[in-house]
Coordinates of C-alpha atoms in Angstrom, one line a residue:
X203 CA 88.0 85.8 113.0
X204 CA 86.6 83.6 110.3
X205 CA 89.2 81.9 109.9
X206 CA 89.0 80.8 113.7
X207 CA 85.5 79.6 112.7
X208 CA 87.0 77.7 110.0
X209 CA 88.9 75.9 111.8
X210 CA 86.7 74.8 115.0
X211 CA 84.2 73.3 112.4
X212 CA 87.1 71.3 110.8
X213 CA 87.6 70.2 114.1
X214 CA 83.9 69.4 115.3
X215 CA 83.8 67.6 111.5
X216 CA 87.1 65.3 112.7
X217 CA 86.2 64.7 116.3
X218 CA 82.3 64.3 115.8
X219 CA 81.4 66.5 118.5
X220 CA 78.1 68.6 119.1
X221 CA 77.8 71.9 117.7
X222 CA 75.3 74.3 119.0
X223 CA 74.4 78.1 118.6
X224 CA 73.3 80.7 121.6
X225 CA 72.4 84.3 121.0
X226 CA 72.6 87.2 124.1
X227 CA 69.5 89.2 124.4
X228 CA 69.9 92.8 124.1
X229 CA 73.7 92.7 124.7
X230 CA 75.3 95.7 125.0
X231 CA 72.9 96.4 127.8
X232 CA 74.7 94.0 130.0
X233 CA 77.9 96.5 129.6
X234 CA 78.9 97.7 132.9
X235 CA 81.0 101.1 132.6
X236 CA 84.2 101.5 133.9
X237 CA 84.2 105.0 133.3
X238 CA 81.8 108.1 134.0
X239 CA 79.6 108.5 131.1
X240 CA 77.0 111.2 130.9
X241 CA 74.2 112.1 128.6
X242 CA 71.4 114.5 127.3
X243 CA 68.1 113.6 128.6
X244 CA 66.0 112.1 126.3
X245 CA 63.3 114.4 124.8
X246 CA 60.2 113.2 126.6
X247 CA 61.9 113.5 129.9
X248 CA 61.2 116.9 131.2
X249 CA 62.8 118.2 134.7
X250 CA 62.4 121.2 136.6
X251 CA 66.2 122.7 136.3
X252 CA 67.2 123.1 132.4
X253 CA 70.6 121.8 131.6
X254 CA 70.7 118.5 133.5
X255 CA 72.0 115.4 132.2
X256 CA 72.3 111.8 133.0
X257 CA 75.0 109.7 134.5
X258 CA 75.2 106.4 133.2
X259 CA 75.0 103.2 134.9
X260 CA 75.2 100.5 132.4
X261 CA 76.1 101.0 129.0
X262 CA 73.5 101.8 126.0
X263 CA 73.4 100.8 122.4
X264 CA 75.4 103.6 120.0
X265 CA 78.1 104.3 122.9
X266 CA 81.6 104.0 121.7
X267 CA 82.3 102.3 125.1
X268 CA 79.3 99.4 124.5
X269 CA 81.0 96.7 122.4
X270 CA 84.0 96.4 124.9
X271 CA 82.0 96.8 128.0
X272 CA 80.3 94.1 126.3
X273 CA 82.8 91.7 125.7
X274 CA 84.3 92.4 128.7
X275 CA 81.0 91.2 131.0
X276 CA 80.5 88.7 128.5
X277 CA 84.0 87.4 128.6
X278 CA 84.1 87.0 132.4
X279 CA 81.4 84.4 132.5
X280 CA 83.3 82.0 130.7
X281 CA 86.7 82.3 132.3
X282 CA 84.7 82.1 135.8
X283 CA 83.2 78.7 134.7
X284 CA 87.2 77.6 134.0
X285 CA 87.6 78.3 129.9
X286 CA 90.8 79.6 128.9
X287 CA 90.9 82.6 126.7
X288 CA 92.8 82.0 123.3
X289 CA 95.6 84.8 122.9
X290 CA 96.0 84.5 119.3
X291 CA 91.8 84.9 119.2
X292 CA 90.3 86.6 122.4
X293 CA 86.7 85.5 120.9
X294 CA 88.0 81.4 121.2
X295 CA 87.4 80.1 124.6
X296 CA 88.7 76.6 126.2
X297 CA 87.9 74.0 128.4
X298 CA 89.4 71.2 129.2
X299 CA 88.6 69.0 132.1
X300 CA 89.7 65.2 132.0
X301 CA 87.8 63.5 129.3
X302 CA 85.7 67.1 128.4
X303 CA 86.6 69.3 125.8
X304 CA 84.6 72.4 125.0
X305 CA 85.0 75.2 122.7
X306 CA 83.4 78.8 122.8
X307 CA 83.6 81.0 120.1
X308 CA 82.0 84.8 120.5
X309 CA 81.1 87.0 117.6
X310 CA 79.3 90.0 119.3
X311 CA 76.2 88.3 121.0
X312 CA 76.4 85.4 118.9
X313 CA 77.9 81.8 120.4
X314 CA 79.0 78.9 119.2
X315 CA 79.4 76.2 121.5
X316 CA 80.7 72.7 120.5
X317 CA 82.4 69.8 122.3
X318 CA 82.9 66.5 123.0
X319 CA 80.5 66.2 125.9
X320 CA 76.6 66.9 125.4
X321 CA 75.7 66.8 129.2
X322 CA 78.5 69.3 129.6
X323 CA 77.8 71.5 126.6
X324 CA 74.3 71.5 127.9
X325 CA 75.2 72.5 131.8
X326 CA 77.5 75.4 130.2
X327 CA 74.4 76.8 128.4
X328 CA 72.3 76.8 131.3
X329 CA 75.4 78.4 133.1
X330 CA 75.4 81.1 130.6
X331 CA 71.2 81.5 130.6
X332 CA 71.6 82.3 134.3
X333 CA 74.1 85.0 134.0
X334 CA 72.7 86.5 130.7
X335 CA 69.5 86.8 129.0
X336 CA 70.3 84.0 126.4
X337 CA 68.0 82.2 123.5
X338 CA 69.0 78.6 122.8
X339 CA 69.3 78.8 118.9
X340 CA 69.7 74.6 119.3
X341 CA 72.6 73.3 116.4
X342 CA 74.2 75.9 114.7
X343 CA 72.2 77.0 111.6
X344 CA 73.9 80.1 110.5
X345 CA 77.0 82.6 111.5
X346 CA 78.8 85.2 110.4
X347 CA 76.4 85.2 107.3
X348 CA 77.2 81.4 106.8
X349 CA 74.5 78.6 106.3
X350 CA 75.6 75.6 108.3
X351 CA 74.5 72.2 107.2
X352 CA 75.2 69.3 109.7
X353 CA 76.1 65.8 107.2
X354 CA 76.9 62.2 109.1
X355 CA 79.6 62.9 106.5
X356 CA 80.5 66.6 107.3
X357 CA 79.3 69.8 107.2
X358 CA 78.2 71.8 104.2
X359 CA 78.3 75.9 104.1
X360 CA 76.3 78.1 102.0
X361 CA 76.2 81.8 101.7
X362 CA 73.2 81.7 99.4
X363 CA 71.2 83.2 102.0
X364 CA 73.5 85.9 102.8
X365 CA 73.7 86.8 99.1
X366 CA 70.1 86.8 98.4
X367 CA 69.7 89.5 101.5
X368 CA 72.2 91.8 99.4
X369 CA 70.5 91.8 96.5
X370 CA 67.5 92.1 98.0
X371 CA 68.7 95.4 99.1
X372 CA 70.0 97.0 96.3

């Protein structure tokens, strides 16, 4: 929810705490399928008997199934490293450990990670880089089509960016 978004950066502009950016490689191919799934073989792959079909393992781009298989891998890694889950937002997680605070927010394979703690903000990201193909994207730049400018004074957001890219298409 953007409005979710909203209001974590009014809360890293009052508290002064880091905010930082991570993106998931490839992440609906870190889906595990709860169900059985099968599929046409690709047309490249030739077998001996006509007719066959895969079964699934993990789940693939395009299948109706990915986004929550997705989330729900995804999700896990958090909760297993002690965040709550928000139940008003399941994409807000929480952490709160004596003098840490940390706050996750998930939009797909997109994650913003902000706190009150550097050493602990960084510990989480390597946490997450060894369960999860991740890139480091350093302070947040841009989400949700939103530029994101860090002031001493506050933070400034643009969506000139975003609005150039439409017109661009049409």
């Amino acid at each position: 929810k953007l409005v979710t978004a909203r209001i974590i950066l009014v809360v890293v502009v009052a508290k002064g705490w880091a905010l930082h950016q991570m993106d998931v490689h490839n992440a609906f191919l870190h889906g595990e399928l709860q169900e059985e799934v099968f599929m046409k073989l690709p047309p490249e792959f030739r077998t001996a008997q006509p007719g066959m079909v895969c079964k699934l393992a993990k789940s693939l781009y395009g299948l109706k199934q990915a986004p929550c298989c997705w989330f729900a891998k995804l999700s896990s890694a958090p909760k297993h490293y002690g965040f709550l889950q928000s139940y008003s937002d399941y994409s807000l997680f929480t952490l709160i450990d004596k003098d840490v605070q940390l706050v996750v927010l998930v939009y797909v394979d997109d994650l913003i990670i902000c706190g009150n703690n550097s050493t602990s903000i960084q510990r989480f990201k390597d946490y997450l880089s060894q369960c999860f193909h991740m890139k480091d994207l350093g302070f947040l730049k841009y989400f949700l089509g939103v530029e994101v400018v860090r002031y001493r004074t506050g933070i400034f957001l643009c969506q000139r960016k975003y609005a150039l890219d439409i017109i661009s298409e049409v």
